[in-house]
mmCIF file of C-alpha atoms in Angstrom:
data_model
loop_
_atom_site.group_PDB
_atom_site.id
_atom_site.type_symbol
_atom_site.label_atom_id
_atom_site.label_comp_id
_atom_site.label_asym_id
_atom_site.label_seq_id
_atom_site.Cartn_x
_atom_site.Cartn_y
_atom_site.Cartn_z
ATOM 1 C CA UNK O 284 10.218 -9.090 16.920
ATOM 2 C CA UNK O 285 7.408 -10.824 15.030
ATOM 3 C CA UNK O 286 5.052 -12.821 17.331
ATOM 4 C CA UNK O 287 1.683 -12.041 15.444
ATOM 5 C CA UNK O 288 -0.404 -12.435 12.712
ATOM 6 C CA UNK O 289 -3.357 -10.639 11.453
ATOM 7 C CA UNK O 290 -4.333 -14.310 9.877
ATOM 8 C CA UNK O 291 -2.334 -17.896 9.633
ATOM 9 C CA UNK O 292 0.396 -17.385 7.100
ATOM 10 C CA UNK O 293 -1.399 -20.825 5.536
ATOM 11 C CA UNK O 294 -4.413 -18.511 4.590
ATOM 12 C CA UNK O 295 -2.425 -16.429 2.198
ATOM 13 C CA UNK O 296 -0.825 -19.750 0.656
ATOM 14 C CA UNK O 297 -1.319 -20.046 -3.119
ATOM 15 C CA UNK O 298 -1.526 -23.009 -5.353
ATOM 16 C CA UNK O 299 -2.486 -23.752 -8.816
ATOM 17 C CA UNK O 300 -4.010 -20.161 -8.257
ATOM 18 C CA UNK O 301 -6.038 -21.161 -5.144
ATOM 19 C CA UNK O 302 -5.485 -19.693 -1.668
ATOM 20 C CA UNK O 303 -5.454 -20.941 1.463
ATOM 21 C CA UNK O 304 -4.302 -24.576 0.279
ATOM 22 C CA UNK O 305 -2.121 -25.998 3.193
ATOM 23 C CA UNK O 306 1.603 -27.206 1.571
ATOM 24 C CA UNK O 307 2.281 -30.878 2.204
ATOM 25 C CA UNK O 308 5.887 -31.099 0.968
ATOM 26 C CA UNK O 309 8.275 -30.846 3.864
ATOM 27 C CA UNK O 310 10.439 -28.527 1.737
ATOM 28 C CA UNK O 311 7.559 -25.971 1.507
ATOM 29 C CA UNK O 312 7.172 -26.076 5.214
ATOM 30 C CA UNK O 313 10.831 -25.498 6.325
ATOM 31 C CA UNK O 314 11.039 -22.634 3.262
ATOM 32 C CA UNK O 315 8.626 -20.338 5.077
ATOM 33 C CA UNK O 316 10.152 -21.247 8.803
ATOM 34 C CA UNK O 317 13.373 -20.344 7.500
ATOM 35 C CA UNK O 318 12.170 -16.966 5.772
ATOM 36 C CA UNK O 319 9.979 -15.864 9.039
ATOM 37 C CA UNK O 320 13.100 -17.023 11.264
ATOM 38 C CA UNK O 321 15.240 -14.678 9.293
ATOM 39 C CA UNK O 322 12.520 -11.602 9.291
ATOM 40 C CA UNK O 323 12.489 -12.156 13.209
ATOM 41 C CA UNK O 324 15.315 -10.962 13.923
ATOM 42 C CA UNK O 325 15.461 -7.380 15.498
ATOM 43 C CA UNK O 326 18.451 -5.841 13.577
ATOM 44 C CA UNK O 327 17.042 -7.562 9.832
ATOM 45 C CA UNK O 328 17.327 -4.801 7.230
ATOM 46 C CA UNK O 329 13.738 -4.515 5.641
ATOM 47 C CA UNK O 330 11.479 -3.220 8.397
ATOM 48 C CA UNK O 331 8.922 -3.013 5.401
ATOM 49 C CA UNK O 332 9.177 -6.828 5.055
ATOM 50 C CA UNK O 333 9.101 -7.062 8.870
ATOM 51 C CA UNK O 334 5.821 -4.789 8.623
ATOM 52 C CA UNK O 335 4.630 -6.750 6.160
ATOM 53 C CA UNK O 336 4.788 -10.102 7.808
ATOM 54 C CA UNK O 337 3.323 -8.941 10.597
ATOM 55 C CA UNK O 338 0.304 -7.563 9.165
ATOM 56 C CA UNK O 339 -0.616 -10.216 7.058
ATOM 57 C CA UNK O 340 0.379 -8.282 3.788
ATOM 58 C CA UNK O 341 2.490 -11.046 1.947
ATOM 59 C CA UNK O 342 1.075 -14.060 0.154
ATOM 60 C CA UNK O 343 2.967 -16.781 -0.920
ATOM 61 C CA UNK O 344 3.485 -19.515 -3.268
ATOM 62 C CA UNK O 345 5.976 -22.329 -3.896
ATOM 63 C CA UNK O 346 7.889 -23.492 -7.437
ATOM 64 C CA UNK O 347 9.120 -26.815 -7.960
ATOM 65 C CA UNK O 348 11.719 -27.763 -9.732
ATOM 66 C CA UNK O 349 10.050 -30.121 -11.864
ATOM 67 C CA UNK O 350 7.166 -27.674 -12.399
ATOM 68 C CA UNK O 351 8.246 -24.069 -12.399
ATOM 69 C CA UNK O 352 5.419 -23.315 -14.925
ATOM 70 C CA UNK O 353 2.769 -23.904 -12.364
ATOM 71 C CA UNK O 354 4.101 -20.262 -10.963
ATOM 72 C CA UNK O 355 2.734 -18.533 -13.657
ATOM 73 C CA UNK O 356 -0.678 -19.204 -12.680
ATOM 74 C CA UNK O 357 0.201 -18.488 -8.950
ATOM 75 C CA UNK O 358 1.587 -14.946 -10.383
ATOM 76 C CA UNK O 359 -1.779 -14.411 -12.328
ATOM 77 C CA UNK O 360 -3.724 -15.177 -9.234
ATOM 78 C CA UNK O 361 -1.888 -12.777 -7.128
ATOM 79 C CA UNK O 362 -2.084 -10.045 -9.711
ATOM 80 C CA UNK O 363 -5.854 -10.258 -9.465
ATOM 81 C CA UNK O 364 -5.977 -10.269 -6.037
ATOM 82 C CA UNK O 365 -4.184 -6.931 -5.538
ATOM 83 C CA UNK O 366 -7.088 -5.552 -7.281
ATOM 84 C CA UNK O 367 -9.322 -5.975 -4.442
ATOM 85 C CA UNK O 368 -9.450 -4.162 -0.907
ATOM 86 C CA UNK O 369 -8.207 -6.784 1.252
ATOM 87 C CA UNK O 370 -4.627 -6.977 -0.927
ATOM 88 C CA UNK O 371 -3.989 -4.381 -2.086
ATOM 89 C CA UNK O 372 -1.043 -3.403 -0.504
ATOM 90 C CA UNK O 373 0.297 -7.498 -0.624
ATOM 91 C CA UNK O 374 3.330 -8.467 -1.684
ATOM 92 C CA UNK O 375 4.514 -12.219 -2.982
ATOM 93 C CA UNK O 376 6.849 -14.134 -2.042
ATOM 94 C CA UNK O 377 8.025 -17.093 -4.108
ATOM 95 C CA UNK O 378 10.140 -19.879 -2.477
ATOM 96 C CA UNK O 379 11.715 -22.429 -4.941
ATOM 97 C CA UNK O 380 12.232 -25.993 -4.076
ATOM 98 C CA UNK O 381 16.371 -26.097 -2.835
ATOM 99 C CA UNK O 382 17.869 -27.313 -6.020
ATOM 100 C CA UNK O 383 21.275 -29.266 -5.486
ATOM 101 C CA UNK O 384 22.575 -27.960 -8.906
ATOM 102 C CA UNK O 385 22.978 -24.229 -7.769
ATOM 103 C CA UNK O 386 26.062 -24.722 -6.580
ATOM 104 C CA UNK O 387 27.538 -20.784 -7.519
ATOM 105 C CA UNK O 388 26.095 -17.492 -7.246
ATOM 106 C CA UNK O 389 26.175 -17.312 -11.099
ATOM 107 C CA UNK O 390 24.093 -19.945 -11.405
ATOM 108 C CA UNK O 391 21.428 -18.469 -8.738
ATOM 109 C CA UNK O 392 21.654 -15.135 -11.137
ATOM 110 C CA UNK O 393 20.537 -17.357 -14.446
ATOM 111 C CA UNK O 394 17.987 -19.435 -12.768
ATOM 112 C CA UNK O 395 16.509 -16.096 -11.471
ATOM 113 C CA UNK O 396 16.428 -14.174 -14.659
ATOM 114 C CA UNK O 397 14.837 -17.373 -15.822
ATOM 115 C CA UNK O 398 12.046 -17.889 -14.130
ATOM 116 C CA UNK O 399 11.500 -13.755 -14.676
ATOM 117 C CA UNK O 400 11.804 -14.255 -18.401
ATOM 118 C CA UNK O 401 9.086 -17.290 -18.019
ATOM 119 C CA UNK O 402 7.109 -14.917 -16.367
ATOM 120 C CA UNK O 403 7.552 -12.925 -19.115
ATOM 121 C CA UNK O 404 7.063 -15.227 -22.063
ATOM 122 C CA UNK O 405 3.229 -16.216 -20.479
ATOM 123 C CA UNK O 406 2.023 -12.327 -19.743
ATOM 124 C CA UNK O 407 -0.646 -11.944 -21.428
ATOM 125 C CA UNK O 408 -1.069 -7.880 -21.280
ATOM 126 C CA UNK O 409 3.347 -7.643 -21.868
ATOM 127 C CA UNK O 410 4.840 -4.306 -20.971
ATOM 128 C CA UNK O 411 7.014 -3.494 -24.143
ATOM 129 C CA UNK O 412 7.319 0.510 -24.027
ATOM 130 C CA UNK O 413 10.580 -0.060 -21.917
ATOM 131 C CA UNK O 414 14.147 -1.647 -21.812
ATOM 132 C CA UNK O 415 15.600 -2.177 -18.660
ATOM 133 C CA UNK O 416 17.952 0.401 -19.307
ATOM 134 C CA UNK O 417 15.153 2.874 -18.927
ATOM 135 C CA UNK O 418 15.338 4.479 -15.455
ATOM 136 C CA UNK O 419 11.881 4.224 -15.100
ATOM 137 C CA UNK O 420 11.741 0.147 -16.119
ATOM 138 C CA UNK O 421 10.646 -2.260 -13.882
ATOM 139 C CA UNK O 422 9.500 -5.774 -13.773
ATOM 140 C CA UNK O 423 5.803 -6.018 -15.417
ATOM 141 C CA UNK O 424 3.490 -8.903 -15.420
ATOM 142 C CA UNK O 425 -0.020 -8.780 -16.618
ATOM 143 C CA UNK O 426 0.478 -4.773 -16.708
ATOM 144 C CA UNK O 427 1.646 -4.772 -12.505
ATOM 145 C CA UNK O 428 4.954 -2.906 -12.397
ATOM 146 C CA UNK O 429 7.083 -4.986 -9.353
ATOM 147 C CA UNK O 430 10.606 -4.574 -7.690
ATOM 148 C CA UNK O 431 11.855 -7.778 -7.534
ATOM 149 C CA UNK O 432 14.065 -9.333 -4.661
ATOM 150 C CA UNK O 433 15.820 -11.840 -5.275
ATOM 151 C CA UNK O 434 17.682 -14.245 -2.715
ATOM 152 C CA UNK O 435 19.722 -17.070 -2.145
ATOM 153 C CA UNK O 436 21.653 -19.527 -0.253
ATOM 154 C CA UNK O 437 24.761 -18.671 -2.203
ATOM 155 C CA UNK O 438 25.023 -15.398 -0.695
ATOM 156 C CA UNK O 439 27.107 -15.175 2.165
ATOM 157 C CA UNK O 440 28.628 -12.212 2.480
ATOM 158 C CA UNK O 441 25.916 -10.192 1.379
ATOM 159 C CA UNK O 442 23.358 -11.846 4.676
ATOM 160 C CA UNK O 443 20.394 -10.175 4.168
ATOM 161 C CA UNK O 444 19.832 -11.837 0.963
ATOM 162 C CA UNK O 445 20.159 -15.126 2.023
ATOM 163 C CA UNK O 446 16.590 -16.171 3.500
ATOM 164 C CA UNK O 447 16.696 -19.632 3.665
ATOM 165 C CA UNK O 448 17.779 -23.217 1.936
ATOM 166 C CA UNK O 449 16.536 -22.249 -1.643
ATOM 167 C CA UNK O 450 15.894 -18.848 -3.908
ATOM 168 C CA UNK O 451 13.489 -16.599 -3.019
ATOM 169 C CA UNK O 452 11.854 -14.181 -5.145
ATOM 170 C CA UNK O 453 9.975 -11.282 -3.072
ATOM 171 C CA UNK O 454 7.266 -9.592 -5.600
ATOM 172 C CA UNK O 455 7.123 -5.428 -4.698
ATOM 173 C CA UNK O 456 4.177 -3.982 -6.496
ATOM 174 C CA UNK O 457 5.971 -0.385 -7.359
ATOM 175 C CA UNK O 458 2.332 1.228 -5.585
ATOM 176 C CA UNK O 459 3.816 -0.190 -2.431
ATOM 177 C CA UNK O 460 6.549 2.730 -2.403
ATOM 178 C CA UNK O 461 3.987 5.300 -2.553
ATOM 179 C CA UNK O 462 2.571 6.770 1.049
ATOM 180 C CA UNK O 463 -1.204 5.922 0.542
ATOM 181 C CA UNK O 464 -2.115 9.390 2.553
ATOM 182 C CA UNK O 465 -0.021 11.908 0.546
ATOM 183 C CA UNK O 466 0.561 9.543 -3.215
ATOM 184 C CA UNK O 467 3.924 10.721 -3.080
ATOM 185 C CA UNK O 468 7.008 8.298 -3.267
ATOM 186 C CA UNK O 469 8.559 7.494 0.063
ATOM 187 C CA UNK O 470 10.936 9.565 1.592
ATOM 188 C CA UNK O 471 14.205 9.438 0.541
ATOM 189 C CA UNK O 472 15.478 9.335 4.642
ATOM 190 C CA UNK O 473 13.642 5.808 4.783
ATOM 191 C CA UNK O 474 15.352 4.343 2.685
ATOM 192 C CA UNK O 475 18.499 5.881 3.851
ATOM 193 C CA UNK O 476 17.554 4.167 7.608
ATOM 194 C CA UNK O 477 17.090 0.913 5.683
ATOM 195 C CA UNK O 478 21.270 1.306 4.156
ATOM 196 C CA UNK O 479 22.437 1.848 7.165
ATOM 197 C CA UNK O 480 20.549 -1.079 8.858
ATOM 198 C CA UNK O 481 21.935 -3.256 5.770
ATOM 199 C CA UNK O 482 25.399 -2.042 6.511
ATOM 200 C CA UNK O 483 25.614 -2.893 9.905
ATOM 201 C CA UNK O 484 23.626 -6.350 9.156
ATOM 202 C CA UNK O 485 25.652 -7.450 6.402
ATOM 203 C CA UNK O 486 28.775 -6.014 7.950
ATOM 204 C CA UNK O 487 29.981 -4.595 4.410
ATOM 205 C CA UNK O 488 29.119 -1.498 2.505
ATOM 206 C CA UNK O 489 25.658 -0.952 0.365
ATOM 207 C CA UNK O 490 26.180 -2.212 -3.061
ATOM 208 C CA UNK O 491 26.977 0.579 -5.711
ATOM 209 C CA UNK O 492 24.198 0.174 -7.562
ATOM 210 C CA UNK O 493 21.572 0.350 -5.312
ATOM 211 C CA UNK O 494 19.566 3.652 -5.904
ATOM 212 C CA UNK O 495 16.045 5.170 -6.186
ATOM 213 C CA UNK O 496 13.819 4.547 -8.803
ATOM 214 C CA UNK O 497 13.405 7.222 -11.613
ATOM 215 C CA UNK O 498 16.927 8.638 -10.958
ATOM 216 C CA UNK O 499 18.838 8.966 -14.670
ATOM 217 C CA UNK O 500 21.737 6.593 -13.791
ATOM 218 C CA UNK O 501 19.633 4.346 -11.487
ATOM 219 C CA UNK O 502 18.712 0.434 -13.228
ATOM 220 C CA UNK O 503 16.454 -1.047 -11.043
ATOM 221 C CA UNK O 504 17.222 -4.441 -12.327
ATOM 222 C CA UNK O 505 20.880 -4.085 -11.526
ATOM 223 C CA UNK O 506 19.162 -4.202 -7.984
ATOM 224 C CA UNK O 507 17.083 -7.688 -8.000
ATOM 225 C CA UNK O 508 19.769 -10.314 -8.052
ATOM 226 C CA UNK O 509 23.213 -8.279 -6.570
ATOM 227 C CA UNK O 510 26.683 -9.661 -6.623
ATOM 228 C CA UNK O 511 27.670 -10.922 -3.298
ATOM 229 C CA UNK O 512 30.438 -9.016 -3.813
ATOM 230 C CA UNK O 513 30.951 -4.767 -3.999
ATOM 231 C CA UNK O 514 31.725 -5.544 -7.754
ATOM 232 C CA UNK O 515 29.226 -2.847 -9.638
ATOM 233 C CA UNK O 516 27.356 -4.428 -12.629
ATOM 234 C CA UNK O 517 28.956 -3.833 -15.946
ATOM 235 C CA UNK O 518 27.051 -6.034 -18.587
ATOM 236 C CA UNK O 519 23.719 -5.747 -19.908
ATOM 237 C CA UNK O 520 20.453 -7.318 -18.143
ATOM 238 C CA UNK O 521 19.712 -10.393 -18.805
ATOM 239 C CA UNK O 522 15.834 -10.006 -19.087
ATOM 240 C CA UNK O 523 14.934 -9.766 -22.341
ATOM 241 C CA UNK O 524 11.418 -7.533 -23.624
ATOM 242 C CA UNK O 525 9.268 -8.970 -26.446
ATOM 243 C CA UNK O 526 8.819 -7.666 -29.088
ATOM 244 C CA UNK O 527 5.750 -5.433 -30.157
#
């Protein structure tokens, strides 16, 4: 169970690419009591993110619906700070303002490949070496390679994805899956312990295309926004690289 912080979860709140600025919109407020309810719970999957929260090691910042641009400075802000000793090993998460028209899961998939693709469109330093139907592709911004985690009131099978009344977006810098002590990826058997945690959370089987990164017929982005459903993903992703 979570009843500790290393610092107030306020501290590590980011605006307009400024931390520690306290959110005054109710909406903001109930987004993060709604994600730490969720990460209380004993049997949640993720004991990373449960780590996480309870060390301090996730900052966060908030996109409105009027103003999703504002997130790319948040996203610039947080990319710097991993650079220093006291965040390095952070991790953001993003909580968007609950939007009445995502009414359908397919409409939580384009809004989240959106706002990844705006992401991409303001990078200044663009990883372009890669499609994402390169094993070894993942999410880039301002040359920071991140799993992304994306989540949603529209899931409801699929529980452990749903953390609250709007989408969430949980930034992974890829360093985070490497043990610091031996800079070798982590063990295949923890991740294992986290699938079987899922299964018995979300009372239905892993999805299919959940794998490990750098594995020929893994695609991690088939990963960030899943199907509530089994159904494995047949199209092609919906992120689009620039061009050189």
């Amino acid at each position: 169970m979570i009843n500790t912080e290393v610092s107030p979860w306020i501290s590590r709140a980011l605006h307009h690419g400024v931390l520690g600025i306290t959110p005054e919109e109710s909406w903001k407020l109930q987004a993060y009591e709604s994600y730490r309810t969720k990460l209380q719970a004993a049997n949640f999957p993720c004991f990373f993110g449960q780590a996480g929260e309870i060390r301090g090691e996730m900052i966060y910042t908030f996109i409105s619906k009027h103003f999703p641009q504002q997130f790319v400075r948040d996203m610039q802000e947080f990319v710097t700070l991993l650079d220093t000793a006291e965040y390095e090993r952070c991790s953001l998460v993003a909580f968007c303002e609950p939007d009445p028209k995502i009414t359908t899961h397919a409409a939580f998939v384009d809004r989240f490949w959106g706002l990844l693709q705006m992401l991409h469109k303001h990078d200044r330093h663009p990883a372009l070496e890669r499609t994402p139907n390169d094993p070894l592709w993942e999410f880039s911004f301002e040359e920071c390679e991140m799993f992304v985690v994306g989540s949603s009131p529209t899931y409801i099978q699929r529980r452990s994805r749903n953390l609250g009344p709007g989408i969430v977006l949980i930034f992974q810098p890829r360093r985070l899956f490497i043990d610091p002590a031996t800079s070798q990826p982590i063990a295949a058997d923890v991740r294992y312990r986290i699938h079987r945690r899922m299964l018995a959370y979300d009372e239905m089987s892993v999805h299919p295309d959940i794998g490990f990164y750098g594995q020929p017929t893994n695609r991690e982005w088939k990963q960030y926004a899943l199907p509530d459903d089994n159904a494995p993903e047949t199209g092609s992703c919906p992120f689009h690289t620039r061009r050189p």
